Amino acid sequence: MGYVGSNHKHHLMRTNNTDVKFFSRDLFRIMEKSSSTVRSVSCDVCQRRSISKPATKWCPHCEDGLCTDCHEHHGASRSTANHHVIQIEDYHHFPSYVASVKHRCDIHKLEHEFYCTSHALPCCVDCTKDVHSSCLELKPLHDVVKDVKSSNHLHEIERNLSDIVDNIVKLTKEREENVSKLEVQKTKHIQTITHMREIINDHLDKIEGTVLEDLSRKHDASKVLIENLIDKLNERKLKANAIQEEISLMKEAASNLQNFIGMRDLEKKVNEEGKTLVILQEDENFYNSDIHLSYSEILSSFTDKVSVFGDVLVQTSPRNLSLILGKRIQSQIVLPKVAGIEQIKMRLQQKIKLKNSKGFDISSCEILDHGKLLFLDWKHERLLACNIDGSESRVVADFTGNGPFDITCIADDKIAVSARTSKMIILTEFPTGKIIKKINVNGECFGIDHKDGKMLVRLVNSGIFLLIDVAGKIISRVRFPGDRLRYLTWYMDKIYCTVTGQNTVICMNMKGSEIWTYRNVQLREPFGIATDTNGFVYVAGRASNNVVLIAPDGRSSRVILSDRDGINKPQALYISKFRRQLLVCDKYDGSSYLFDF
């Protein structure tokens, strides 16, 4: 192989087996730099002669639609006889990252003959004389894309995708088996309850219904949770199947170049599905559920003192199933480990600056699973939203007169807003801002959180936490006095809240019994509070101008963010357990900070 051009000393070396992998690593950059292919439904050759005929074929090399007549001429012509022509229907069904690949240079209109490893782009002869004149290595494009459809790399992508589908099937089967086990356990406990009911006096009639209802409700809630997870797995399976169809179509109809260049985006999609599946199955909701029933110790001998039949508990345990993943996917996944308090580190991903002439006083924030950010400006009584990079900031809803204080995400399209003045919870549709429902709670609503279809809200004037479902039905009341106890987060079976006036953080169980209280000089004016998946507690200290990390047992802590990290009087914060990100919001100037951890 000789040199390209008389003034260029860039030897075109023969490709080897690593070229395909090298090429596909840079596929996404190629996609960004390649312009979109126009998908014509008319014959381009006829159109150039001012004739309108529908195209039945597509030539990727010429980038022309061809009618039946032109296709015959195209196949008979010496210059185009070896072009790989496909059905126009196949072309229309190509994924965009394949259809956008061009065989000709946009600048010089010449066919691509070389591949520049420096720029990760195919190029024509003229490109090697100007744009790529100083590039160190140019390779013949034919050598780079040769045998790409049968390459080990493409086979590996297909194997990874097949593993993902197999994993989805296994996870689905496991969830279905868990449902069956719950049914058996439910039946067993019902039989036990019924048997005990038969051997004691009629006093049990009053409490039997309560425990059966509790058993069925918790069984149904666990069953619904598992079925929802199965639905998510089915969605992932549909996406994986769709990618499989794209691969089949690419191998059957796309050119070698299109397959070669398309593999990067294809691999990215497969890797993304693999990572999403791993993150999804690591969620605490994927733990196995078991129903247990604990009986009152004095049930058989002291029936006159028994007020409850028993407590139904759903215990979760880690799954035994291991996922089968390709090495490429495994290398890109770092599963979260339970680190000590000193090992948790924050990495600033994005600083967001909201802009509005009214100014700001952010009291609450959220990260939606699809990446949108929400901010509640309590002073101006409005809900704001923007993209994760801070772009497209806008007002979603106006709550004038309601005194909004806190928000919690019921679903990606449904937000619950606690309102102090109107003493209600306002369910709002996102992104439209339409009010779906108003739930009157007859108390000044402050902190609010949501889990498993239930909301926990702090009613300051009543000194209680109200547990309520999204339909407005009161489930229970947790009494704990204190008019400065306002922000809260609800994780597992514990309530964590900040007491601003006393510079303390309190952890209690769902019966209102205090588990621990944290107080330290490094935390002043605690406001926003959140927990991560391991039970570590994050608290925004407005006066101390920091974020303090507290161990799950409340015994140790450290300042994890301070003014050195850019924050200024932080008031609201939120942790996305799904995305493993922390959002911290300054009180006044609309500045927010998104951290990975």
Coordinates of C-alpha atoms in Angstrom, one line a residue:
M1 CA 0.0 0.0 0.0
G2 CA 1.4 3.4 -0.9
Y3 CA 1.0 6.9 0.5
V4 CA -2.0 9.2 0.1
G5 CA -1.1 12.2 -2.0
S6 CA 2.4 13.5 -2.9
N7 CA 2.8 15.7 0.1
H8 CA 1.5 13.4 2.8
K9 CA 3.5 10.8 4.8
H10 CA 0.7 8.9 6.4
H11 CA 1.1 5.3 5.5
L12 CA -2.2 3.4 5.0
M13 CA -1.6 0.3 7.1
R14 CA -3.5 -2.9 6.6
T15 CA -6.2 -3.3 9.2
N16 CA -6.2 -6.1 11.8
N17 CA -8.7 -7.7 14.1
T18 CA -8.7 -4.8 16.6
D19 CA -9.8 -2.2 13.9
V20 CA -13.5 -3.2 14.3
K21 CA -13.4 -2.6 18.0
F22 CA -11.4 0.6 17.7
F23 CA -13.9 1.8 15.1
S24 CA -17.0 1.0 17.1
R25 CA -15.6 2.8 20.2
D26 CA -15.9 6.0 18.3
L27 CA -19.2 5.3 16.6
F28 CA -21.2 7.8 18.7
R29 CA -18.9 10.6 17.5
I30 CA -19.4 9.5 14.0
M31 CA -23.1 9.6 14.5
E32 CA -22.9 13.2 15.8
K33 CA -20.9 14.3 12.9
S34 CA -22.9 12.5 10.2
S35 CA -25.9 14.5 8.9
S36 CA -29.3 12.8 8.7
T37 CA -30.1 10.8 5.7
V38 CA -33.2 12.0 3.8
R39 CA -35.6 9.1 3.3
S40 CA -37.2 9.6 -0.1
V41 CA -40.4 7.9 -1.2
S42 CA -39.8 8.9 -4.8
C43 CA -37.3 7.8 -7.3
D44 CA -34.4 10.3 -7.1
V45 CA -33.1 9.6 -10.6
C46 CA -36.5 10.3 -12.1
Q47 CA -36.9 13.4 -10.0
R48 CA -33.7 14.8 -11.5
R49 CA -35.4 14.4 -14.8
S50 CA -38.6 16.1 -13.5
I51 CA -40.4 12.8 -13.4
S52 CA -42.3 11.6 -10.4
K53 CA -42.3 7.8 -9.7
P54 CA -42.4 5.9 -6.4
A55 CA -39.1 4.3 -5.3
T56 CA -39.2 0.6 -4.7
K57 CA -35.4 0.2 -4.0
W58 CA -32.8 2.1 -2.2
C59 CA -29.1 2.3 -3.1
P60 CA -27.0 3.2 0.0
H61 CA -23.9 3.8 -2.1
C62 CA -25.7 6.3 -4.4
E63 CA -28.0 7.4 -1.6
D64 CA -30.8 7.3 -4.1
G65 CA -34.3 5.9 -4.2
L66 CA -34.9 3.9 -7.4
C67 CA -38.0 3.0 -9.2
T68 CA -38.4 -0.3 -11.0
D69 CA -37.0 1.0 -14.4
C70 CA -34.1 2.9 -12.8
H71 CA -33.2 -0.1 -10.7
E72 CA -32.8 -2.2 -13.9
H73 CA -30.5 0.4 -15.4
H74 CA -28.7 0.7 -12.1
G75 CA -28.0 -3.0 -12.1
A76 CA -26.9 -3.0 -15.7
S77 CA -24.5 -0.1 -15.5
R78 CA -20.9 -1.1 -15.0
S79 CA -20.2 1.6 -12.4
T80 CA -23.2 0.6 -10.2
A81 CA -23.7 -3.1 -10.9
N82 CA -21.9 -4.1 -7.7
H83 CA -23.8 -1.7 -5.4
H84 CA -25.8 -3.4 -2.7
V85 CA -29.4 -2.3 -3.4
I86 CA -32.2 -3.0 -0.8
Q87 CA -35.9 -2.7 -0.6
I88 CA -37.2 0.7 0.2
E89 CA -39.3 -0.8 3.0
D90 CA -36.1 -2.1 4.7
Y91 CA -34.5 1.3 4.4
H92 CA -37.5 3.0 6.1
H93 CA -37.2 0.5 9.0
F94 CA -33.5 1.1 9.6
P95 CA -32.8 2.6 13.0
S96 CA -31.7 6.3 12.7
Y97 CA -28.1 5.5 13.6
V98 CA -27.8 3.2 10.6
A99 CA -29.8 5.2 8.1
S100 CA -27.8 8.3 8.9
V101 CA -24.5 6.7 7.8
K102 CA -23.5 7.9 4.3
H103 CA -21.3 6.3 1.8
R104 CA -20.3 9.6 0.2
C105 CA -18.5 12.6 1.6
D106 CA -20.8 15.6 2.3
I107 CA -18.1 18.1 1.3
H108 CA -16.5 16.6 -1.8
K109 CA -19.4 14.3 -2.9
L110 CA -16.9 11.5 -3.4
E111 CA -17.3 8.0 -2.1
H112 CA -15.6 7.2 1.2
E113 CA -12.5 5.2 0.6
F114 CA -10.5 5.6 3.9
Y115 CA -11.1 5.6 7.6
C116 CA -9.3 8.1 9.9
T117 CA -8.6 6.6 13.3
S118 CA -7.7 10.0 14.7
H119 CA -11.1 11.5 13.9
A120 CA -13.0 8.2 13.9
L121 CA -14.6 9.1 10.6
P122 CA -14.7 7.7 7.1
C123 CA -13.3 10.0 4.5
C124 CA -12.8 10.4 0.7
V125 CA -9.6 10.9 -1.2
D126 CA -9.9 14.7 -1.3
C127 CA -10.5 14.7 2.5
T128 CA -7.1 13.1 3.0
K129 CA -5.5 16.0 1.2
D130 CA -7.1 18.8 3.3
V131 CA -9.1 17.9 6.4
H132 CA -7.1 14.8 7.3
S133 CA -3.8 15.9 5.8
S134 CA -2.1 15.8 9.2
C135 CA -3.7 12.7 10.6
L136 CA -1.3 10.0 11.6
E137 CA -3.0 7.0 10.3
L138 CA -5.5 6.4 7.5
K139 CA -6.7 2.9 6.7
P140 CA -8.5 1.6 3.6
L141 CA -12.2 1.6 4.4
H142 CA -12.7 -1.7 2.7
D143 CA -10.3 -3.4 5.0
V144 CA -11.9 -1.9 8.1
V145 CA -15.5 -2.9 7.4
K146 CA -14.7 -6.2 5.7
D147 CA -16.5 -9.1 7.4
V148 CA -18.1 -6.8 9.9
K149 CA -21.4 -8.7 9.9
S150 CA -19.6 -11.9 11.0
S151 CA -17.1 -10.1 13.3
N152 CA -16.6 -11.3 16.9
H153 CA -17.6 -7.9 18.1
L154 CA -21.0 -8.0 16.6
H155 CA -21.4 -11.5 17.8
E156 CA -20.5 -10.3 21.3
I157 CA -23.2 -7.6 21.1
E158 CA -25.7 -10.2 20.1
R159 CA -24.7 -12.5 22.9
N160 CA -24.9 -9.7 25.4
L161 CA -28.4 -8.9 24.2
S162 CA -29.4 -12.5 24.3
D163 CA -28.1 -12.7 27.9
I164 CA -30.2 -9.6 28.8
V165 CA -33.3 -11.3 27.5
D166 CA -32.5 -14.5 29.4
N167 CA -32.0 -12.5 32.5
I168 CA -35.3 -10.8 32.1
V169 CA -37.0 -14.2 31.7
K170 CA -35.3 -15.5 34.8
L171 CA -36.1 -12.5 36.9
T172 CA -39.8 -12.6 35.7
K173 CA -40.0 -16.3 36.6
E174 CA -38.5 -15.6 40.0
R175 CA -41.0 -12.9 40.7
E176 CA -43.9 -15.1 39.6
E177 CA -42.6 -17.9 41.9
N178 CA -42.5 -15.3 44.7
V179 CA -46.2 -14.5 44.0
S180 CA -47.0 -18.2 44.2
K181 CA -45.1 -18.5 47.4
L182 CA -47.0 -15.6 48.9
E183 CA -50.3 -17.3 47.9
V184 CA -49.2 -20.4 49.8
Q185 CA -48.1 -18.4 52.8
K186 CA -51.3 -16.5 52.8
T187 CA -53.3 -19.7 52.7
K188 CA -51.3 -21.2 55.5
H189 CA -51.7 -18.2 57.7
I190 CA -55.4 -18.0 57.1
Q191 CA -55.7 -21.6 58.1
T192 CA -53.8 -20.9 61.3
I193 CA -55.9 -17.9 62.1
T194 CA -59.1 -19.8 61.4
H195 CA -57.9 -22.7 63.6
M196 CA -57.1 -20.5 66.5
R197 CA -60.4 -18.8 66.1
E198 CA -62.2 -22.1 66.5
I199 CA -60.6 -22.9 69.8
I200 CA -61.1 -19.6 71.6
N201 CA -64.2 -17.7 72.6
D202 CA -66.4 -15.4 70.6
H203 CA -64.3 -12.4 71.7
L204 CA -62.0 -13.1 68.7
D205 CA -64.8 -12.2 66.3
K206 CA -64.1 -8.6 66.9
I207 CA -60.4 -8.8 66.0
E208 CA -60.2 -11.6 63.5
G209 CA -61.4 -9.4 60.7
T210 CA -58.8 -6.8 61.4
V211 CA -55.8 -9.1 61.1
L212 CA -57.3 -10.8 58.0
E213 CA -57.8 -7.4 56.3
D214 CA -54.2 -6.5 57.3
L215 CA -52.9 -9.8 55.9
S216 CA -54.8 -9.4 52.6
R217 CA -53.8 -5.7 52.3
K218 CA -50.1 -6.4 52.8
H219 CA -50.2 -9.5 50.7
D220 CA -51.9 -7.5 47.9
A221 CA -49.5 -4.6 48.3
S222 CA -46.6 -7.0 48.0
K223 CA -48.2 -8.8 45.0
V224 CA -48.9 -5.5 43.2
L225 CA -45.4 -4.3 43.8
I226 CA -44.0 -7.5 42.3
E227 CA -46.4 -7.4 39.4
N228 CA -45.3 -3.8 38.7
L229 CA -41.7 -5.0 38.7
I230 CA -42.7 -7.8 36.3
D231 CA -44.3 -5.1 34.0
K232 CA -41.1 -3.2 34.1
L233 CA -39.2 -6.3 33.2
N234 CA -41.6 -7.0 30.3
E235 CA -41.0 -3.4 29.1
R236 CA -37.2 -4.1 29.1
K237 CA -37.8 -7.4 27.3
L238 CA -39.8 -5.6 24.6
K239 CA -36.9 -3.1 24.1
A240 CA -34.4 -5.9 24.0
N241 CA -36.5 -7.8 21.4
A242 CA -36.7 -4.6 19.3
I243 CA -32.9 -4.3 19.3
Q244 CA -32.7 -7.9 18.3
E245 CA -35.0 -7.2 15.3
E246 CA -32.7 -4.2 14.4
I247 CA -29.7 -6.5 14.4
S248 CA -31.5 -9.0 12.2
L249 CA -32.5 -6.3 9.8
M250 CA -29.0 -4.8 9.8
K251 CA -27.4 -8.2 9.1
E252 CA -29.9 -9.0 6.4
A253 CA -30.3 -5.7 4.6
A254 CA -27.7 -3.1 5.7
S255 CA -24.4 -2.7 4.0
N256 CA -21.1 -3.6 5.7
L257 CA -20.4 0.0 6.3
Q258 CA -23.8 0.6 7.9
N259 CA -23.4 -2.5 10.1
F260 CA -19.8 -1.4 11.0
I261 CA -20.7 2.1 11.9
G262 CA -24.0 1.2 13.4
M263 CA -22.4 -1.2 15.9
R264 CA -21.3 1.5 18.2
D265 CA -24.8 2.8 18.8
L266 CA -26.1 -0.7 18.8
E267 CA -23.6 -1.7 21.5
K268 CA -24.4 1.5 23.4
K269 CA -28.1 0.6 23.4
V270 CA -27.3 -3.0 24.5
N271 CA -25.0 -1.8 27.3
E272 CA -27.5 0.7 28.4
E273 CA -30.2 -2.0 28.6
G274 CA -27.8 -4.2 30.6
K275 CA -26.9 -1.4 33.0
T276 CA -30.6 -0.4 33.4
L277 CA -31.5 -4.0 34.2
V278 CA -28.7 -4.3 36.8
I279 CA -29.7 -1.0 38.4
L280 CA -33.4 -2.1 38.4
Q281 CA -32.7 -5.5 40.0
E282 CA -30.5 -3.9 42.7
D283 CA -33.5 -1.9 43.9
E284 CA -34.8 -2.8 47.3
N285 CA -38.2 -3.7 45.9
F286 CA -36.5 -6.7 44.1
Y287 CA -35.9 -8.3 47.5
N288 CA -37.9 -11.5 48.1
S289 CA -41.0 -10.9 50.1
D290 CA -42.3 -13.3 52.8
I291 CA -45.4 -12.9 54.9
H292 CA -45.0 -13.6 58.6
L293 CA -47.6 -13.5 61.3
S294 CA -46.7 -12.9 65.0
Y295 CA -49.3 -13.7 67.6
S296 CA -50.0 -12.1 70.9
E297 CA -48.3 -14.1 73.7
I298 CA -51.4 -14.0 75.9
L299 CA -53.9 -14.8 73.1
S300 CA -54.8 -18.3 74.3
S301 CA -55.2 -17.6 78.1
F302 CA -56.1 -13.9 78.4
T303 CA -58.8 -13.3 75.8
D304 CA -60.3 -10.4 77.8
K305 CA -57.1 -8.4 77.3
V306 CA -56.4 -9.1 73.6
S307 CA -57.0 -6.1 71.4
V308 CA -55.3 -7.2 68.2
F309 CA -55.1 -10.7 66.6
G310 CA -51.5 -10.3 65.4
D311 CA -49.2 -8.3 63.2
V312 CA -48.7 -9.2 59.6
L313 CA -45.2 -8.4 58.4
V314 CA -43.7 -8.7 55.0
Q315 CA -40.0 -9.6 55.3
T316 CA -37.7 -9.1 52.3
S317 CA -34.5 -11.0 51.7
P318 CA -31.9 -10.7 49.0
R319 CA -32.4 -12.8 45.8
N320 CA -30.2 -15.8 45.1
L321 CA -30.3 -15.3 41.3
S322 CA -27.2 -14.0 39.6
L323 CA -27.4 -12.2 36.3
I324 CA -25.4 -13.4 33.3
L325 CA -23.8 -10.4 31.6
G326 CA -21.2 -10.0 29.0
K327 CA -17.7 -8.8 29.9
R328 CA -18.2 -5.4 28.2
I329 CA -21.4 -4.7 30.2
Q330 CA -19.8 -5.9 33.4
S331 CA -16.8 -3.7 32.9
Q332 CA -19.1 -0.6 32.7
I333 CA -21.1 -1.4 35.8
V334 CA -20.0 -0.5 39.3
L335 CA -22.5 -2.0 41.7
P336 CA -23.0 0.1 44.8
K337 CA -21.3 -1.2 48.0
V338 CA -22.1 -0.3 51.5
A339 CA -19.3 2.1 52.3
G340 CA -18.4 3.5 55.7
I341 CA -19.2 7.2 56.4
E342 CA -15.6 8.2 55.5
Q343 CA -15.7 6.5 52.1
I344 CA -18.8 8.3 50.8
K345 CA -17.7 10.9 48.3
M346 CA -19.5 13.5 46.3
R347 CA -18.6 14.4 42.7
L348 CA -20.1 17.6 41.2
Q349 CA -21.8 16.7 38.0
Q350 CA -23.7 19.9 37.2
K351 CA -24.3 23.3 38.6
I352 CA -27.8 24.6 37.7
K353 CA -28.7 28.3 37.8
L354 CA -32.4 29.1 37.6
K355 CA -33.4 32.4 36.0
N356 CA -36.5 34.4 36.9
S357 CA -37.1 38.1 37.6
K358 CA -39.0 37.3 40.8
G359 CA -36.1 35.7 42.6
F360 CA -36.3 32.5 44.5
D361 CA -36.8 30.9 47.9
I362 CA -36.5 27.1 47.2
S363 CA -38.0 25.0 50.0
S364 CA -38.1 21.6 48.2
C365 CA -36.7 19.8 45.1
E366 CA -36.9 16.5 43.3
I367 CA -35.0 14.5 40.7
L368 CA -37.4 12.5 38.5
D369 CA -36.3 9.1 37.2
H370 CA -36.2 10.4 33.6
G371 CA -33.9 13.2 34.6
K372 CA -36.1 16.3 35.0
L373 CA -35.5 18.5 38.0
L374 CA -38.3 20.0 40.1
F375 CA -38.0 23.0 42.5
L376 CA -40.7 24.4 44.8
D377 CA -40.4 28.2 45.3
W378 CA -42.5 28.6 48.4
K379 CA -42.2 32.4 48.6
H380 CA -43.7 32.9 45.2
E381 CA -45.9 29.8 45.5
R382 CA -44.9 28.1 42.2
L383 CA -43.5 24.8 41.0
L384 CA -40.5 25.1 38.6
A385 CA -38.8 22.5 36.3
C386 CA -35.8 22.2 34.1
N387 CA -33.6 19.7 32.4
I388 CA -30.8 18.0 34.3
D389 CA -28.3 20.4 32.7
G390 CA -30.4 23.4 33.8
S391 CA -31.8 24.2 30.4
E392 CA -35.4 24.9 29.6
S393 CA -36.3 26.3 33.0
R394 CA -40.0 27.0 33.3
V395 CA -42.9 27.5 35.7
V396 CA -45.0 24.3 35.9
A397 CA -47.8 25.3 38.2
D398 CA -48.9 28.2 40.3
F399 CA -50.2 27.6 43.9
T400 CA -51.0 31.2 44.9
G401 CA -52.9 31.3 48.1
N402 CA -52.1 27.7 49.1
G403 CA -48.8 28.2 50.8
P404 CA -46.9 25.3 49.2
F405 CA -44.1 23.9 51.3
D406 CA -42.8 20.5 50.2
I407 CA -43.2 18.1 47.2
T408 CA -42.9 14.4 46.7
C409 CA -43.1 12.4 43.4
I410 CA -45.9 9.9 43.3
A411 CA -44.9 9.0 39.7
D412 CA -43.0 10.7 37.0
D413 CA -46.2 12.3 35.9
K414 CA -47.8 13.0 39.3
I415 CA -46.5 15.3 42.0
A416 CA -47.9 15.7 45.5
V417 CA -47.6 19.2 47.0
S418 CA -48.1 19.9 50.8
A419 CA -49.9 23.2 51.3
R420 CA -49.7 25.0 54.7
T421 CA -52.3 27.8 54.1
S422 CA -55.0 25.7 52.4
K423 CA -54.3 22.7 54.7
M424 CA -54.3 20.2 52.0
I425 CA -52.3 17.9 49.7
I426 CA -52.5 19.0 46.1
L427 CA -51.9 16.2 43.5
T428 CA -50.5 17.9 40.3
E429 CA -49.9 16.4 36.9
F430 CA -46.5 16.8 35.3
P431 CA -45.5 18.4 33.0
T432 CA -48.9 20.1 32.4
G433 CA -49.3 21.5 35.9
K434 CA -52.9 20.5 35.9
I435 CA -54.4 19.9 39.4
I436 CA -55.6 16.3 39.6
K437 CA -57.0 16.2 43.2
K438 CA -57.0 18.2 46.4
I439 CA -57.0 16.2 49.7
N440 CA -58.1 18.1 52.7
V441 CA -56.2 17.1 55.9
N442 CA -57.3 19.8 58.3
G443 CA -53.9 20.8 59.4
E444 CA -50.9 22.9 58.3
C445 CA -49.0 20.6 55.9
F446 CA -45.2 20.8 55.9
G447 CA -42.8 18.0 55.1
I448 CA -44.2 15.2 52.8
D449 CA -42.8 11.9 51.4
H450 CA -44.2 9.0 49.5
K451 CA -43.7 5.2 49.3
D452 CA -45.6 2.3 47.9
G453 CA -48.8 4.3 47.1
K454 CA -48.9 6.0 50.5
M455 CA -48.0 9.5 51.6
L456 CA -46.6 10.6 55.0
V457 CA -47.2 14.3 55.8
R458 CA -46.3 16.4 58.8
L459 CA -49.2 18.4 60.3
V460 CA -47.4 20.8 62.6
N461 CA -50.4 22.4 64.4
S462 CA -51.7 18.9 65.3
G463 CA -48.3 17.4 66.3
I464 CA -48.9 14.3 64.1
F465 CA -47.6 12.6 61.0
L466 CA -50.5 11.6 58.9
L467 CA -50.2 8.4 56.8
I468 CA -52.6 8.6 53.9
D469 CA -53.1 6.9 50.5
V470 CA -53.3 8.8 47.2
A471 CA -57.1 8.5 47.2
G472 CA -57.2 10.5 50.4
K473 CA -58.0 7.6 52.8
I474 CA -56.3 8.0 56.2
I475 CA -54.4 4.9 57.1
S476 CA -52.9 5.9 60.5
R477 CA -51.7 8.8 62.6
V478 CA -48.3 8.9 64.2
R479 CA -48.2 11.3 67.2
F480 CA -45.0 13.3 67.9
P481 CA -45.3 16.8 69.3
G482 CA -43.1 19.8 68.1
D483 CA -44.0 22.9 66.1
R484 CA -40.5 23.2 64.6
L485 CA -40.4 19.7 63.3
R486 CA -41.2 20.3 59.6
Y487 CA -38.9 18.5 57.1
L488 CA -39.1 14.7 56.9
T489 CA -38.0 11.7 54.9
W490 CA -39.4 8.2 55.2
Y491 CA -37.2 5.2 54.6
M492 CA -38.0 1.6 55.3
D493 CA -39.9 1.6 58.6
K494 CA -38.4 4.8 60.0
I495 CA -39.2 8.5 59.9
Y496 CA -36.3 11.0 59.9
C497 CA -37.0 14.7 60.5
T498 CA -35.2 18.0 61.2
V499 CA -36.0 20.2 64.1
T500 CA -34.8 23.6 62.9
G501 CA -35.1 25.6 66.2
Q502 CA -33.2 23.0 68.2
N503 CA -30.5 22.2 65.6
T504 CA -31.4 18.5 65.9
V505 CA -32.3 15.5 63.7
I506 CA -34.7 12.9 65.0
C507 CA -35.2 9.3 63.9
M508 CA -38.3 7.5 65.1
N509 CA -40.3 4.3 64.2
M510 CA -43.8 4.3 62.6
K511 CA -45.4 4.3 66.1
G512 CA -43.7 7.6 67.0
S513 CA -41.1 6.1 69.4
E514 CA -37.8 7.9 69.2
I515 CA -34.9 5.7 68.1
W516 CA -32.1 8.4 68.2
T517 CA -31.6 12.1 68.3
Y518 CA -28.6 13.8 66.6
R519 CA -27.2 17.2 67.7
N520 CA -23.8 18.6 66.8
V521 CA -22.3 22.0 66.6
Q522 CA -21.4 21.4 62.9
L523 CA -25.1 21.4 62.0
R524 CA -27.1 24.6 62.5
E525 CA -30.6 25.4 61.2
P526 CA -31.2 21.9 59.6
F527 CA -33.8 22.0 56.9
G528 CA -34.0 19.5 54.0
I529 CA -33.3 15.9 54.8
A530 CA -32.9 12.7 52.7
T531 CA -31.6 9.1 53.0
D532 CA -29.6 6.9 50.6
T533 CA -30.2 3.2 49.9
N534 CA -27.9 2.3 52.8
G535 CA -29.7 4.4 55.4
F536 CA -27.2 7.2 55.6
V537 CA -28.9 10.5 56.4
Y538 CA -28.1 13.8 54.5
V539 CA -29.1 17.1 56.1
A540 CA -28.9 20.6 54.7
G541 CA -27.6 23.0 57.4
R542 CA -28.6 26.5 56.3
A543 CA -26.8 28.5 59.0
S544 CA -23.8 26.2 59.1
N545 CA -23.7 26.4 55.3
N546 CA -23.1 22.7 54.7
V547 CA -24.5 19.3 54.2
V548 CA -24.0 16.9 57.0
L549 CA -23.9 13.1 56.6
I550 CA -25.2 11.1 59.5
A551 CA -24.6 7.3 60.0
P552 CA -27.7 5.1 60.1
D553 CA -27.4 4.6 63.8
G554 CA -27.0 8.4 64.4
R555 CA -23.8 7.9 66.3
S556 CA -21.3 9.4 63.8
S557 CA -21.3 12.1 61.2
R558 CA -19.2 14.3 59.1
V559 CA -19.5 17.4 56.8
I560 CA -19.7 16.0 53.3
L561 CA -20.3 19.4 51.5
S562 CA -19.5 22.9 52.5
D563 CA -19.0 26.4 51.0
R564 CA -15.8 25.1 49.4
D565 CA -18.0 23.0 47.2
G566 CA -19.9 26.1 46.1
I567 CA -23.1 25.8 48.1
N568 CA -24.5 29.0 49.8
K569 CA -27.2 28.6 52.5
P570 CA -28.5 25.3 51.4
Q571 CA -32.1 24.7 52.3
A572 CA -33.6 21.9 50.2
L573 CA -32.0 18.6 49.1
Y574 CA -33.1 15.4 47.5
I575 CA -31.5 12.0 46.8
S576 CA -32.5 9.9 43.8
K577 CA -31.8 6.3 44.8
F578 CA -32.5 5.2 41.2
R579 CA -29.9 7.6 39.7
R580 CA -27.6 7.7 42.8
Q581 CA -27.5 11.5 42.7
L582 CA -27.8 14.3 45.3
L583 CA -29.5 17.6 44.5
V584 CA -28.7 20.5 46.8
C585 CA -30.5 23.9 46.5
D586 CA -29.4 27.2 47.9
K587 CA -32.2 29.2 49.5
Y588 CA -32.3 32.5 47.6
D589 CA -30.4 32.8 44.3
G590 CA -31.7 29.9 42.3
S591 CA -28.4 28.0 42.4
S592 CA -28.5 24.2 42.7
Y593 CA -25.9 21.5 42.6
L594 CA -26.2 18.0 41.3
F595 CA -23.7 15.5 42.7
D596 CA -23.0 11.9 41.9
F597 CA -22.0 9.6 44.8

